[in-house]
Amino acid sequence: MRWRLAIIAGAIVALCIQPAAQAATEDAASKGLFVSPLRQYISLDAGGSHDGSLTVANNTPNPINVTLSVEQFSVANFTYDFTFLPAKEEWVKVGVTTIQLQPGKNSQVPFTIAPPPGSKPGGHYFSIVASTSFDGVSNVRIAALLYVTIKGQISAATQIVKDDLPFLAIGNPIPYQLQIKGTGNSHAFVFMAGQLHGFTAKDPTQEAAHIILPDTTRVLSGTIQAPLLPGVYKATFGYASDSGETKEKTRYIVYLPLWSVAIPAGLLLLWAAWRARRRNL
């Protein structure tokens, strides 16, 4: 299928995905606490180490005290809301736990990731949380996410648990939905796409990249560009992942453009009005 190559090619931009926490992060940044980068993807051997850093900045007119801590994060099934808990694996150490920042100033915070020998291959998910308060009242927390992959036997496998596409579609675009489960031991990026096949059908539109964590199920919605003419069409929709997987579903649907519904409805109304007028004569 033509859209497979387009989807797989999109894997090179996987690091540009926007997690569900983006809105909260933007809100926190507007209050004066800034952390960058918000996501890092790190691969290393068990028993090895990785040195990194974060930039923490004060965008307020007053000095602030920032506390830094390490937590592990997970996501809720279906909604993918983030959950942060105390770290069970003490692999991440920050160079400083508190810093004072003057207005308009920033500081580099070093950290080290050191998984012990024998650590389980696959994905391990940490966050370095910067927290502060403004005027002693408003508490603000920003989490910089660390997607850590321990090298070894890695599987980023996924599967479609459930799919939904309307049998009768009216208007453009045509919505569809997938429930995708991570069945491997590491995260995967998926790139959704779908299209109809037949006369006047249009090329697929690739959706944004989405991350799927192991042992979780995520609900993702996409759209298919509708054809110009009504009819029965074969729909193919699904996704490809950065690990090379391609998952597809096929359905037949009846598509009706809005004009194909509006014109008969208008004629029916005119006929009903004409009949009513004749009865009143």
Short mmCIF file of C-alpha atoms in Angstrom, two decimals, residues 19-264:
data_model
loop_
_atom_site.label_atom_id
_atom_site.label_comp_id
_atom_site.label_asym_id
_atom_site.label_seq_id
_atom_site.Cartn_x
_atom_site.Cartn_y
_atom_site.Cartn_z
CA PRO A 19 2.85 14.08 25.16
CA ALA A 20 -0.41 14.57 27.02
CA ALA A 21 1.42 16.65 29.63
CA GLN A 22 2.24 19.43 27.13
CA ALA A 23 -0.69 21.66 28.15
CA ALA A 24 0.29 21.47 31.81
CA THR A 25 3.89 22.22 30.91
CA GLU A 26 2.97 25.31 28.92
CA ASP A 27 0.82 26.51 31.81
CA ALA A 28 3.71 26.05 34.22
CA ALA A 29 6.12 27.85 31.90
CA SER A 30 3.76 30.84 31.73
CA LYS A 31 4.00 31.09 35.52
CA GLY A 32 7.74 31.59 35.34
CA LEU A 33 9.42 28.20 35.74
CA PHE A 34 11.06 26.83 32.61
CA VAL A 35 12.74 23.44 32.07
CA SER A 36 14.40 22.16 28.89
CA PRO A 37 14.46 19.65 27.30
CA LEU A 38 11.14 18.16 28.36
CA ARG A 39 11.93 14.75 26.86
CA GLN A 40 15.12 12.79 26.39
CA TYR A 41 15.51 9.35 24.81
CA ILE A 42 18.53 7.48 26.15
CA SER A 43 19.82 4.02 25.28
CA LEU A 44 22.64 2.40 27.25
CA ASP A 45 24.02 -0.92 28.46
CA ALA A 46 23.25 -2.44 31.83
CA GLY A 47 26.19 -1.55 34.04
CA GLY A 48 26.96 1.52 31.92
CA SER A 49 26.28 5.19 32.60
CA HIS A 50 25.04 8.29 30.84
CA ASP A 51 25.71 11.90 31.81
CA GLY A 52 23.16 14.52 30.83
CA SER A 53 21.85 17.91 31.87
CA LEU A 54 18.74 20.07 32.08
CA THR A 55 18.30 23.82 31.85
CA VAL A 56 16.16 25.33 34.61
CA ALA A 57 15.22 29.00 34.24
CA ASN A 58 13.39 31.65 36.27
CA ASN A 59 11.13 33.83 34.14
CA THR A 60 9.64 35.74 37.06
CA PRO A 61 10.60 39.18 38.44
CA ASN A 62 11.50 37.63 41.82
CA PRO A 63 14.08 35.09 43.05
CA ILE A 64 12.80 31.53 43.34
CA ASN A 65 14.03 28.36 45.02
CA VAL A 66 13.76 25.24 42.90
CA THR A 67 13.78 21.71 44.30
CA LEU A 68 14.79 18.81 42.05
CA SER A 69 13.76 15.20 42.62
CA VAL A 70 13.65 11.94 40.67
CA GLU A 71 10.44 10.00 40.11
CA GLN A 72 9.25 7.27 37.79
CA PHE A 73 6.31 7.85 35.51
CA SER A 74 3.66 5.70 33.90
CA VAL A 75 0.46 6.39 32.00
CA ALA A 76 -3.16 5.43 32.55
CA ASN A 77 -4.73 3.03 30.09
CA PHE A 78 -6.81 4.58 27.29
CA THR A 79 -6.49 8.23 28.42
CA TYR A 80 -2.69 8.18 28.76
CA ASP A 81 -2.76 10.62 31.66
CA PHE A 82 0.65 10.75 33.33
CA THR A 83 1.21 9.30 36.81
CA PHE A 84 4.32 10.09 38.83
CA LEU A 85 5.49 7.91 41.72
CA PRO A 86 8.63 7.67 43.88
CA ALA A 87 11.41 5.95 41.96
CA LYS A 88 11.73 2.23 42.67
CA GLU A 89 14.90 1.93 40.57
CA GLU A 90 17.49 4.33 41.96
CA TRP A 91 19.35 4.76 38.70
CA VAL A 92 19.08 8.51 38.22
CA LYS A 93 21.06 10.96 40.34
CA VAL A 94 20.90 14.74 39.98
CA GLY A 95 23.97 16.85 40.68
CA VAL A 96 22.05 19.31 42.86
CA THR A 97 18.75 18.99 44.68
CA THR A 98 18.06 22.70 45.31
CA ILE A 99 19.01 25.83 43.42
CA GLN A 100 18.19 29.50 43.83
CA LEU A 101 17.56 31.43 40.65
CA GLN A 102 17.55 35.18 40.31
CA PRO A 103 15.02 36.82 37.96
CA GLY A 104 15.76 36.04 34.33
CA LYS A 105 18.57 33.62 35.18
CA ASN A 106 19.02 29.93 34.40
CA SER A 107 21.16 27.06 35.64
CA GLN A 108 22.43 23.81 34.19
CA VAL A 109 21.47 20.81 36.31
CA PRO A 110 23.65 17.74 35.65
CA PHE A 111 22.34 14.22 36.09
CA THR A 112 23.70 10.70 35.71
CA ILE A 113 21.87 7.51 34.75
CA ALA A 114 23.65 4.36 35.95
CA PRO A 115 21.65 1.12 35.66
CA PRO A 116 23.37 -1.69 37.57
CA PRO A 117 24.72 -4.83 35.83
CA GLY A 118 21.96 -7.30 35.12
CA SER A 119 19.29 -4.65 34.68
CA LYS A 120 16.32 -5.89 32.66
CA PRO A 121 16.48 -4.95 28.95
CA GLY A 122 13.72 -2.69 27.66
CA GLY A 123 12.11 0.58 28.60
CA HIS A 124 12.42 2.22 32.02
CA TYR A 125 10.72 5.56 32.51
CA PHE A 126 11.98 8.28 34.85
CA SER A 127 11.35 11.98 35.37
CA ILE A 128 13.40 14.74 36.93
CA VAL A 129 10.84 16.99 38.60
CA ALA A 130 11.56 20.67 39.18
CA SER A 131 9.23 22.27 41.72
CA THR A 132 8.90 25.72 43.20
CA SER A 133 6.35 28.09 44.71
CA PHE A 134 5.48 31.67 43.85
CA ASP A 135 4.73 34.09 46.68
CA GLY A 136 4.75 31.06 48.96
CA VAL A 137 1.36 30.02 47.61
CA SER A 138 1.33 28.59 44.08
CA ASN A 139 3.12 25.26 43.78
CA VAL A 140 4.45 24.48 40.31
CA ARG A 141 5.93 21.17 39.15
CA ILE A 142 7.48 20.49 35.75
CA ALA A 143 8.61 16.98 34.84
CA ALA A 144 11.44 16.38 32.37
CA LEU A 145 10.79 12.89 31.05
CA LEU A 146 13.61 10.36 30.56
CA TYR A 147 12.80 7.44 28.28
CA VAL A 148 15.61 5.03 29.19
CA THR A 149 16.16 1.89 27.14
CA ILE A 150 18.48 -0.81 28.45
CA LYS A 151 20.10 -2.55 25.51
CA GLY A 152 19.61 -6.26 24.97
CA GLN A 153 16.65 -8.20 23.63
CA ILE A 154 14.34 -5.31 22.79
CA SER A 155 10.79 -5.62 21.51
CA ALA A 156 8.64 -2.61 20.63
CA ALA A 157 5.73 -4.77 19.49
CA THR A 158 2.17 -3.44 19.42
CA GLN A 159 -1.26 -4.74 18.49
CA ILE A 160 -4.70 -3.36 17.66
CA VAL A 161 -7.07 -4.31 20.48
CA LYS A 162 -10.16 -2.65 19.00
CA ASP A 163 -11.02 -0.54 15.97
CA ASP A 164 -13.99 1.62 15.10
CA LEU A 165 -15.06 3.02 11.72
CA PRO A 166 -18.64 4.04 10.90
CA PHE A 167 -20.46 1.88 8.33
CA LEU A 168 -22.34 4.97 7.11
CA ALA A 169 -20.21 8.11 6.85
CA ILE A 170 -21.63 11.52 5.99
CA GLY A 171 -19.39 14.50 5.36
CA ASN A 172 -15.64 15.01 5.30
CA PRO A 173 -13.38 13.89 6.93
CA ILE A 174 -14.36 10.38 8.00
CA PRO A 175 -13.32 9.60 11.60
CA TYR A 176 -11.86 6.33 12.83
CA GLN A 177 -10.44 5.13 16.14
CA LEU A 178 -7.90 2.53 17.23
CA GLN A 179 -7.06 1.04 20.62
CA ILE A 180 -3.37 0.16 20.44
CA LYS A 181 -1.59 -1.92 23.07
CA GLY A 182 2.15 -2.09 23.67
CA THR A 183 3.01 -5.79 23.94
CA GLY A 184 6.80 -5.59 23.97
CA ASN A 185 9.28 -4.48 26.61
CA SER A 186 9.98 -1.03 25.18
CA HIS A 187 8.05 1.93 23.79
CA ALA A 188 7.19 2.43 20.13
CA PHE A 189 6.21 5.39 17.99
CA VAL A 190 3.22 4.81 15.71
CA PHE A 191 2.15 6.81 12.67
CA MET A 192 -1.52 6.42 11.79
CA ALA A 193 -3.01 6.76 8.33
CA GLY A 194 -6.07 5.66 6.42
CA GLN A 195 -7.65 5.95 3.01
CA LEU A 196 -10.58 4.86 0.86
CA HIS A 197 -10.13 2.96 -2.39
CA GLY A 198 -12.20 3.63 -5.45
CA PHE A 199 -13.19 6.27 -7.97
CA THR A 200 -12.46 9.86 -6.77
CA ALA A 201 -10.85 8.51 -3.55
CA LYS A 202 -8.05 10.68 -2.16
CA ASP A 203 -4.53 9.92 -0.99
CA PRO A 204 -4.01 9.17 2.72
CA THR A 205 -3.19 11.89 5.22
CA GLN A 206 -0.54 10.91 7.75
CA GLU A 207 -1.35 11.68 11.37
CA ALA A 208 1.09 12.95 14.00
CA ALA A 209 3.37 10.47 15.75
CA HIS A 210 2.16 8.91 19.01
CA ILE A 211 4.08 6.97 21.63
CA ILE A 212 2.91 3.61 22.98
CA LEU A 213 4.42 2.42 26.27
CA PRO A 214 4.76 -1.27 27.17
CA ASP A 215 1.81 -2.99 28.86
CA THR A 216 -0.53 -0.05 28.22
CA THR A 217 -3.42 0.55 25.85
CA ARG A 218 -3.92 3.91 24.16
CA VAL A 219 -6.98 5.20 22.29
CA LEU A 220 -6.02 7.16 19.18
CA SER A 221 -8.29 8.91 16.70
CA GLY A 222 -7.61 9.61 13.06
CA THR A 223 -9.43 10.77 9.93
CA ILE A 224 -9.74 9.64 6.33
CA GLN A 225 -10.16 12.15 3.53
CA ALA A 226 -13.50 11.54 1.86
CA PRO A 227 -13.98 11.12 -1.92
CA LEU A 228 -15.94 13.50 -4.10
CA LEU A 229 -18.78 11.14 -5.00
CA PRO A 230 -21.11 8.98 -2.89
CA GLY A 231 -20.82 5.22 -3.01
CA VAL A 232 -19.57 2.05 -1.35
CA TYR A 233 -15.85 2.21 -0.69
CA LYS A 234 -13.19 -0.07 0.72
CA ALA A 235 -11.44 1.58 3.67
CA THR A 236 -7.95 0.64 4.84
CA PHE A 237 -6.69 2.20 8.06
CA GLY A 238 -4.04 1.46 10.65
CA TYR A 239 -0.48 2.46 11.46
CA ALA A 240 3.21 1.77 11.01
CA SER A 241 5.76 1.99 13.80
CA ASP A 242 9.37 3.06 13.99
CA SER A 243 10.25 -0.58 14.70
CA GLY A 244 8.99 -1.59 11.26
CA GLU A 245 5.58 -2.97 12.19
CA THR A 246 2.57 -2.29 9.99
CA LYS A 247 -0.95 -3.02 11.27
CA GLU A 248 -3.99 -2.59 9.03
CA LYS A 249 -7.74 -3.01 9.21
CA THR A 250 -10.10 -3.20 6.24
CA ARG A 251 -13.79 -2.31 6.14
CA TYR A 252 -16.42 -1.46 3.53
CA ILE A 253 -18.37 1.72 4.18
CA VAL A 254 -21.15 3.70 2.58
CA TYR A 255 -20.10 7.30 2.03
CA LEU A 256 -22.56 10.16 1.44
CA PRO A 257 -21.29 13.71 0.86
CA LEU A 258 -23.33 16.39 2.55
CA TRP A 259 -24.65 17.65 -0.78
CA SER A 260 -25.97 14.16 -1.62
CA VAL A 261 -28.06 14.29 1.56
CA ALA A 262 -29.03 17.95 1.40
CA ILE A 263 -30.37 17.93 -2.18
CA PRO A 264 -32.84 15.03 -1.75
#
